[in-house]
Short mmCIF file of C-alpha atoms in Angstrom, two decimals:
data_model
loop_
_atom_site.label_atom_id
_atom_site.label_comp_id
_atom_site.label_asym_id
_atom_site.label_seq_id
_atom_site.Cartn_x
_atom_site.Cartn_y
_atom_site.Cartn_z
CA UNK C 395 -26.73 10.33 -101.67
CA UNK C 396 -23.99 8.46 -101.26
CA UNK C 397 -21.75 7.48 -98.56
CA UNK C 398 -19.10 9.99 -99.19
CA UNK C 399 -22.01 12.58 -99.06
CA UNK C 400 -22.78 11.44 -95.69
CA UNK C 401 -19.25 11.54 -94.25
CA UNK C 402 -18.55 15.08 -95.70
CA UNK C 403 -21.98 16.33 -93.65
CA UNK C 404 -20.72 14.41 -90.62
CA UNK C 405 -17.20 15.35 -90.70
CA UNK C 406 -16.29 11.82 -90.72
CA UNK C 407 -14.15 9.26 -92.89
CA UNK C 408 -15.85 7.41 -95.37
CA UNK C 409 -14.55 4.23 -93.57
CA UNK C 410 -16.46 5.33 -90.19
CA UNK C 411 -19.45 5.75 -91.90
CA UNK C 412 -19.17 2.40 -93.39
CA UNK C 413 -18.79 0.93 -90.26
CA UNK C 414 -21.59 2.66 -88.54
CA UNK C 415 -23.80 1.32 -91.90
CA UNK C 416 -22.49 -2.22 -90.93
CA UNK C 417 -22.86 -2.13 -87.34
CA UNK C 418 -19.54 -2.62 -86.56
CA UNK C 419 -18.60 -2.26 -82.86
CA UNK C 420 -15.42 -0.07 -83.27
CA UNK C 421 -17.39 3.28 -83.19
CA UNK C 422 -17.86 5.53 -80.32
CA UNK C 423 -21.85 6.19 -79.60
CA UNK C 424 -21.41 9.95 -80.05
CA UNK C 425 -20.10 9.43 -83.82
CA UNK C 426 -22.74 6.61 -84.41
CA UNK C 427 -25.52 8.85 -83.22
CA UNK C 428 -24.19 11.64 -85.38
CA UNK C 429 -23.72 9.35 -88.81
CA UNK C 430 -27.24 7.91 -88.27
CA UNK C 431 -29.09 11.49 -87.62
CA UNK C 432 -27.67 12.40 -90.98
CA UNK C 433 -28.80 9.19 -92.60
CA UNK C 434 -32.29 9.58 -91.17
CA UNK C 435 -32.41 13.13 -92.19
CA UNK C 436 -31.72 12.12 -95.44
CA UNK C 437 -33.42 8.82 -95.83
CA UNK C 438 -30.25 6.72 -96.86
CA UNK C 439 -30.68 3.04 -97.44
CA UNK C 440 -27.54 1.34 -98.01
CA UNK C 441 -27.87 -0.74 -101.40
CA UNK C 442 -27.33 -4.46 -99.96
CA UNK C 443 -27.27 -5.79 -103.64
CA UNK C 444 -24.59 -3.53 -104.78
CA UNK C 445 -22.55 -4.29 -101.67
CA UNK C 446 -22.90 -8.01 -102.49
CA UNK C 447 -22.09 -7.67 -106.17
CA UNK C 448 -18.92 -5.22 -105.46
CA UNK C 449 -17.63 -8.24 -102.41
CA UNK C 450 -18.09 -10.56 -105.30
CA UNK C 451 -16.19 -9.02 -107.96
CA UNK C 452 -13.49 -7.42 -105.84
CA UNK C 453 -10.46 -8.40 -103.84
CA UNK C 454 -10.14 -7.21 -100.46
CA UNK C 455 -7.16 -5.31 -98.70
CA UNK C 456 -7.62 -5.53 -94.72
CA UNK C 457 -6.42 -2.27 -93.14
CA UNK C 458 -5.80 -2.56 -89.82
CA UNK C 459 -5.40 0.96 -87.86
CA UNK C 460 -3.40 0.69 -84.78
CA UNK C 461 -5.22 3.60 -82.15
CA UNK C 462 -8.45 4.44 -81.51
CA UNK C 463 -7.80 8.49 -81.43
CA UNK C 464 -4.78 9.05 -83.87
CA UNK C 465 -5.45 11.99 -86.29
CA UNK C 466 -2.59 11.41 -88.06
CA UNK C 467 -3.63 7.60 -88.90
CA UNK C 468 -7.33 8.76 -89.87
CA UNK C 469 -5.74 11.01 -92.46
CA UNK C 470 -3.89 8.14 -93.67
CA UNK C 471 -6.61 6.04 -94.00
CA UNK C 472 -8.82 8.64 -95.75
CA UNK C 473 -6.12 9.22 -98.42
CA UNK C 474 -6.08 5.32 -98.83
CA UNK C 475 -9.69 4.87 -99.01
CA UNK C 476 -9.79 7.58 -101.73
CA UNK C 477 -6.71 6.14 -103.52
CA UNK C 478 -8.91 2.85 -103.89
CA UNK C 479 -11.94 4.08 -104.84
CA UNK C 480 -11.27 3.54 -108.55
CA UNK C 481 -9.30 0.25 -108.34
CA UNK C 482 -10.75 -3.23 -108.10
CA UNK C 483 -9.96 -3.64 -104.56
CA UNK C 484 -12.59 -3.37 -101.34
CA UNK C 485 -10.88 -1.81 -98.42
CA UNK C 486 -11.71 -3.51 -95.21
CA UNK C 487 -10.73 -1.46 -92.07
CA UNK C 488 -10.40 -2.82 -88.78
CA UNK C 489 -9.45 -0.52 -85.55
CA UNK C 490 -7.20 -1.86 -82.70
CA UNK C 491 -6.22 -0.62 -79.36
CA UNK C 492 -2.75 1.09 -79.47
CA UNK C 493 -1.34 -2.04 -76.98
CA UNK C 494 -3.37 -4.73 -79.39
CA UNK C 495 -1.20 -7.25 -81.45
CA UNK C 496 -1.80 -6.26 -84.51
CA UNK C 497 0.15 -9.19 -86.35
CA UNK C 498 -1.99 -11.51 -84.35
CA UNK C 499 -5.26 -9.88 -85.47
CA UNK C 500 -3.99 -9.96 -89.18
CA UNK C 501 -3.35 -13.51 -88.76
CA UNK C 502 -6.53 -14.24 -87.65
CA UNK C 503 -7.89 -12.09 -90.53
CA UNK C 504 -6.04 -13.77 -92.87
CA UNK C 505 -7.50 -17.40 -91.83
CA UNK C 506 -11.18 -16.42 -91.71
CA UNK C 507 -11.47 -13.54 -94.40
CA UNK C 508 -8.55 -14.68 -96.90
CA UNK C 509 -7.36 -10.54 -98.12
CA UNK C 510 -5.11 -10.26 -100.87
CA UNK C 511 -3.23 -7.90 -98.63
CA UNK C 512 -2.97 -6.17 -95.41
CA UNK C 513 -2.22 -2.55 -94.70
CA UNK C 514 -0.85 -1.82 -91.38
CA UNK C 515 -1.48 1.84 -90.34
CA UNK C 516 0.75 1.76 -86.99
CA UNK C 517 2.22 -1.18 -85.72
CA UNK C 518 5.30 -2.41 -83.91
CA UNK C 519 6.73 -5.20 -85.92
CA UNK C 520 9.91 -5.50 -83.40
CA UNK C 521 7.88 -6.45 -80.53
CA UNK C 522 6.32 -9.20 -82.35
CA UNK C 523 8.17 -10.51 -85.01
CA UNK C 524 7.18 -14.03 -84.43
CA UNK C 525 3.61 -13.40 -85.43
CA UNK C 526 4.47 -10.97 -88.28
CA UNK C 527 6.96 -13.76 -89.68
CA UNK C 528 3.79 -15.73 -90.03
CA UNK C 529 1.82 -13.68 -92.36
CA UNK C 530 1.40 -15.63 -95.43
CA UNK C 531 0.47 -12.54 -97.69
CA UNK C 532 1.96 -9.19 -98.94
CA UNK C 533 1.94 -6.58 -96.05
CA UNK C 534 3.11 -2.99 -95.68
CA UNK C 535 3.47 -0.95 -92.33
CA UNK C 536 2.75 2.92 -92.96
CA UNK C 537 4.25 4.90 -90.17
CA UNK C 538 7.00 2.76 -88.73
CA UNK C 539 10.18 0.80 -89.99
CA UNK C 540 9.92 -3.13 -90.63
CA UNK C 541 13.52 -3.30 -92.46
CA UNK C 542 14.69 -5.36 -89.41
CA UNK C 543 12.15 -8.02 -89.74
CA UNK C 544 13.53 -10.68 -92.27
CA UNK C 545 11.88 -13.52 -94.19
CA UNK C 546 8.29 -12.22 -94.62
CA UNK C 547 6.66 -10.10 -97.28
CA UNK C 548 6.35 -7.20 -94.88
CA UNK C 549 7.04 -3.84 -96.55
CA UNK C 550 7.48 -0.40 -94.59
CA UNK C 551 6.98 3.20 -95.64
CA UNK C 552 7.91 5.88 -92.90
CA UNK C 553 9.47 9.10 -91.58
CA UNK C 554 12.89 8.42 -89.92
CA UNK C 555 11.47 8.63 -86.39
CA UNK C 556 14.90 8.50 -84.73
CA UNK C 557 16.51 11.12 -86.97
CA UNK C 558 13.36 13.41 -86.68
CA UNK C 559 13.27 13.08 -82.63
CA UNK C 560 16.87 13.98 -82.56
CA UNK C 561 16.30 16.73 -84.71
CA UNK C 562 13.65 18.36 -82.58
CA UNK C 563 16.15 17.97 -79.44
CA UNK C 564 19.21 19.45 -81.30
CA UNK C 565 16.34 22.59 -81.98
CA UNK C 566 15.38 22.72 -78.19
CA UNK C 567 19.29 22.80 -77.30
CA UNK C 568 19.87 25.48 -79.60
CA UNK C 569 17.12 27.39 -77.85
CA UNK C 570 18.71 26.93 -74.77
CA UNK C 571 16.53 24.75 -73.32
CA UNK C 572 18.63 21.70 -71.15
CA UNK C 573 15.70 21.03 -68.71
CA UNK C 574 13.55 19.03 -71.04
CA UNK C 575 10.64 16.63 -70.36
CA UNK C 576 9.25 14.06 -72.75
CA UNK C 577 5.78 12.85 -72.94
CA UNK C 578 5.74 9.56 -75.00
CA UNK C 579 4.06 6.30 -75.34
CA UNK C 580 4.72 3.03 -73.55
CA UNK C 581 8.47 2.27 -74.27
CA UNK C 582 7.77 -1.43 -73.87
CA UNK C 583 4.49 -1.59 -76.27
CA UNK C 584 5.38 0.80 -79.06
CA UNK C 585 8.47 0.78 -81.58
CA UNK C 586 7.54 4.16 -82.62
CA UNK C 587 7.81 5.47 -79.46
CA UNK C 588 11.20 3.49 -78.71
CA UNK C 589 12.47 5.15 -81.73
CA UNK C 590 11.52 8.73 -81.12
CA UNK C 591 13.14 8.39 -77.53
CA UNK C 592 16.20 6.95 -78.77
CA UNK C 593 16.67 9.89 -81.31
CA UNK C 594 15.84 12.48 -78.46
CA UNK C 595 18.50 10.60 -75.53
CA UNK C 596 21.11 10.68 -78.50
CA UNK C 597 20.58 14.14 -79.08
CA UNK C 598 21.11 14.89 -75.36
CA UNK C 599 23.75 12.74 -74.86
CA UNK C 600 26.05 14.14 -77.83
CA UNK C 601 25.28 17.22 -75.79
CA UNK C 602 26.56 16.03 -72.66
CA UNK C 603 23.30 16.06 -70.89
CA UNK C 604 22.29 13.23 -68.86
CA UNK C 605 18.18 12.37 -68.71
CA UNK C 606 16.47 11.16 -65.89
CA UNK C 607 13.67 8.88 -66.85
CA UNK C 608 11.88 8.50 -63.88
CA UNK C 609 11.42 12.12 -63.47
CA UNK C 610 11.34 13.40 -67.02
CA UNK C 611 9.47 11.04 -68.72
CA UNK C 612 5.40 10.61 -68.47
CA UNK C 613 3.64 7.87 -70.44
CA UNK C 614 0.80 8.77 -72.11
CA UNK C 615 -1.59 7.17 -75.17
CA UNK C 616 -1.40 9.03 -78.41
CA UNK C 617 -4.52 11.18 -77.27
CA UNK C 618 -5.35 14.66 -76.25
CA UNK C 619 -6.88 13.52 -73.16
CA UNK C 620 -3.77 11.44 -72.14
CA UNK C 621 -1.45 14.15 -73.12
CA UNK C 622 -3.16 16.33 -70.92
CA UNK C 623 -2.88 14.04 -67.88
CA UNK C 624 0.87 13.37 -68.57
CA UNK C 625 1.69 16.87 -68.55
CA UNK C 626 0.14 17.41 -65.15
CA UNK C 627 2.30 14.32 -63.74
CA UNK C 628 5.23 15.92 -65.48
CA UNK C 629 4.85 19.03 -63.81
CA UNK C 630 4.56 17.04 -60.40
CA UNK C 631 7.91 15.31 -61.09
CA UNK C 632 9.64 17.86 -62.70
CA UNK C 633 8.46 21.22 -61.92
CA UNK C 634 11.46 23.40 -63.01
CA UNK C 635 11.60 22.01 -66.42
CA UNK C 636 11.45 24.70 -69.67
CA UNK C 637 10.66 22.63 -72.20
CA UNK C 638 8.62 19.52 -72.95
CA UNK C 639 9.10 17.20 -76.06
CA UNK C 640 5.60 15.58 -76.97
CA UNK C 641 5.94 12.28 -79.05
CA UNK C 642 2.75 13.35 -81.31
CA UNK C 643 0.80 16.65 -81.81
CA UNK C 644 -2.28 15.74 -79.82
CA UNK C 645 -0.29 14.94 -76.76
CA UNK C 646 1.21 18.13 -77.50
CA UNK C 647 -1.97 20.03 -77.50
CA UNK C 648 -3.59 18.24 -74.71
CA UNK C 649 -0.37 19.28 -72.62
CA UNK C 650 -0.72 23.05 -73.76
CA UNK C 651 -4.39 22.76 -72.29
CA UNK C 652 -3.31 21.24 -69.13
CA UNK C 653 -0.48 23.86 -68.74
CA UNK C 654 -2.72 26.70 -69.27
CA UNK C 655 -5.32 25.35 -66.65
CA UNK C 656 -2.19 25.24 -64.38
CA UNK C 657 -1.59 28.79 -64.92
CA UNK C 658 1.45 28.22 -67.12
CA UNK C 659 1.74 30.16 -70.42
CA UNK C 660 3.06 28.42 -73.65
CA UNK C 661 6.01 29.24 -74.63
CA UNK C 662 6.48 31.89 -71.93
CA UNK C 663 6.90 29.57 -69.14
CA UNK C 664 7.00 26.33 -70.66
CA UNK C 665 7.93 25.73 -74.50
CA UNK C 666 6.56 22.47 -76.23
CA UNK C 667 7.45 20.70 -79.02
CA UNK C 668 5.27 18.16 -80.79
CA UNK C 669 5.36 15.88 -83.57
CA UNK C 670 3.30 14.63 -86.93
CA UNK C 671 1.97 18.06 -88.24
CA UNK C 672 -1.40 17.63 -88.21
CA UNK C 673 -3.33 20.26 -89.40
CA UNK C 674 -4.78 21.43 -86.48
CA UNK C 675 -1.25 22.13 -85.37
CA UNK C 676 -1.04 25.37 -87.70
CA UNK C 677 -3.81 26.51 -86.37
CA UNK C 678 -3.62 26.13 -82.49
CA UNK C 679 -2.64 29.21 -80.25
CA UNK C 680 0.39 29.16 -80.03
CA UNK C 681 1.17 27.39 -83.56
CA UNK C 682 3.19 24.29 -82.71
CA UNK C 683 6.50 23.59 -83.08
CA UNK C 684 6.46 20.10 -84.74
CA UNK C 685 7.91 17.48 -86.95
CA UNK C 686 5.61 17.33 -90.15
CA UNK C 687 5.15 14.21 -91.78
CA UNK C 688 3.88 14.03 -95.25
CA UNK C 689 0.82 12.15 -94.80
CA UNK C 690 -0.34 11.89 -98.44
CA UNK C 691 3.16 10.79 -100.07
CA UNK C 692 3.14 8.00 -97.16
CA UNK C 693 0.00 6.49 -97.97
CA UNK C 694 0.54 6.85 -101.67
CA UNK C 695 3.95 5.18 -101.37
CA UNK C 696 2.51 2.32 -98.98
CA UNK C 697 -0.40 1.63 -101.19
CA UNK C 698 1.95 1.48 -104.56
CA UNK C 699 4.40 -0.77 -102.81
CA UNK C 700 1.48 -3.19 -101.79
CA UNK C 701 -0.22 -3.26 -105.16
CA UNK C 702 3.19 -4.18 -106.54
CA UNK C 703 3.73 -6.87 -104.32
CA UNK C 704 0.05 -8.03 -105.13
CA UNK C 705 -0.19 -7.57 -108.79
CA UNK C 706 4.00 -8.07 -109.71
CA UNK C 707 5.00 -10.33 -107.47
CA UNK C 708 7.47 -7.45 -106.31
CA UNK C 709 10.02 -8.00 -103.25
CA UNK C 710 9.05 -6.44 -100.04
CA UNK C 711 10.93 -2.85 -99.69
CA UNK C 712 11.32 -0.29 -96.84
CA UNK C 713 11.19 3.32 -97.79
CA UNK C 714 11.85 6.58 -95.53
CA UNK C 715 9.80 9.57 -96.78
CA UNK C 716 11.29 13.03 -96.06
CA UNK C 717 10.01 15.26 -92.83
CA UNK C 718 9.87 18.70 -92.50
CA UNK C 719 10.62 20.90 -89.08
CA UNK C 720 8.01 23.57 -88.57
CA UNK C 721 9.49 26.10 -86.04
CA UNK C 722 5.79 27.41 -85.10
CA UNK C 723 5.67 29.42 -81.72
CA UNK C 724 5.24 27.43 -79.20
CA UNK C 725 9.06 27.36 -78.27
CA UNK C 726 11.01 30.33 -76.68
CA UNK C 727 14.67 31.08 -76.92
CA UNK C 728 16.56 31.00 -73.88
CA UNK C 729 20.19 31.35 -75.35
#
């Protein structure tokens, strides 16, 4: 029995199981109990000696995950952990809240643990440039852009969030929707949110449409629960809207659930479009219209870039990974 076997039986990531076994605090009690139940069932004992030898013989890459409930970031984390298994490096995972300063946390980790590199899954370097500028080692940000941070060893691999959001808004407009609400993150606390909002707004501006932020924008964390709560607020402030652009699939699915509770059918009464292309979006009823991000390619390219910086002293680079638009079944044509 290995940690991977436990993770498979629990339906959790390997990193989650590792954090439970090592008594890390950033795991929910429900998940912790589920993992420990499987551990007890199989009488699994963590080999402390093997763990110590691995720590002594390997080099550590810190992985900072920005957000406690992001399905997309968890998928990226699983892919990175799988890719790193045969390598000489050991992955150490730290999970942060959406509104934490990830660069400040990374600087503290650099001082205390001396990693050889850092992977940021999610993050907003444009909002904490000074802290990112102080990072002394190779880093890569996966899922957001960092080309505007100069004089650092920070690379980035991401979807073009501006263009993808604009593409989604164009689709809603072609389908005849002009009364569109938005469920998105805190514009003051998330670079990804800002770029997706800017892309959405650019599309409306090209079409000659104004956007009333106070009425048509509902702030939400990137979670099912917050997406549902935001949908309630949005329908109260903008009851005659015909479509919702949600900045993540989990927000969109939460919104659809809440709309159903309110007696609104999707897409008959309200159309909904998401962002990310998580596997659940293809199996949800109705199938979600969304922007599919290529998670495996994002993770692979990000890790490759970081390893080149660590092992070959390669310069930082910033790369966009193509996205795919999925029309789904959640948008009604009004045109």
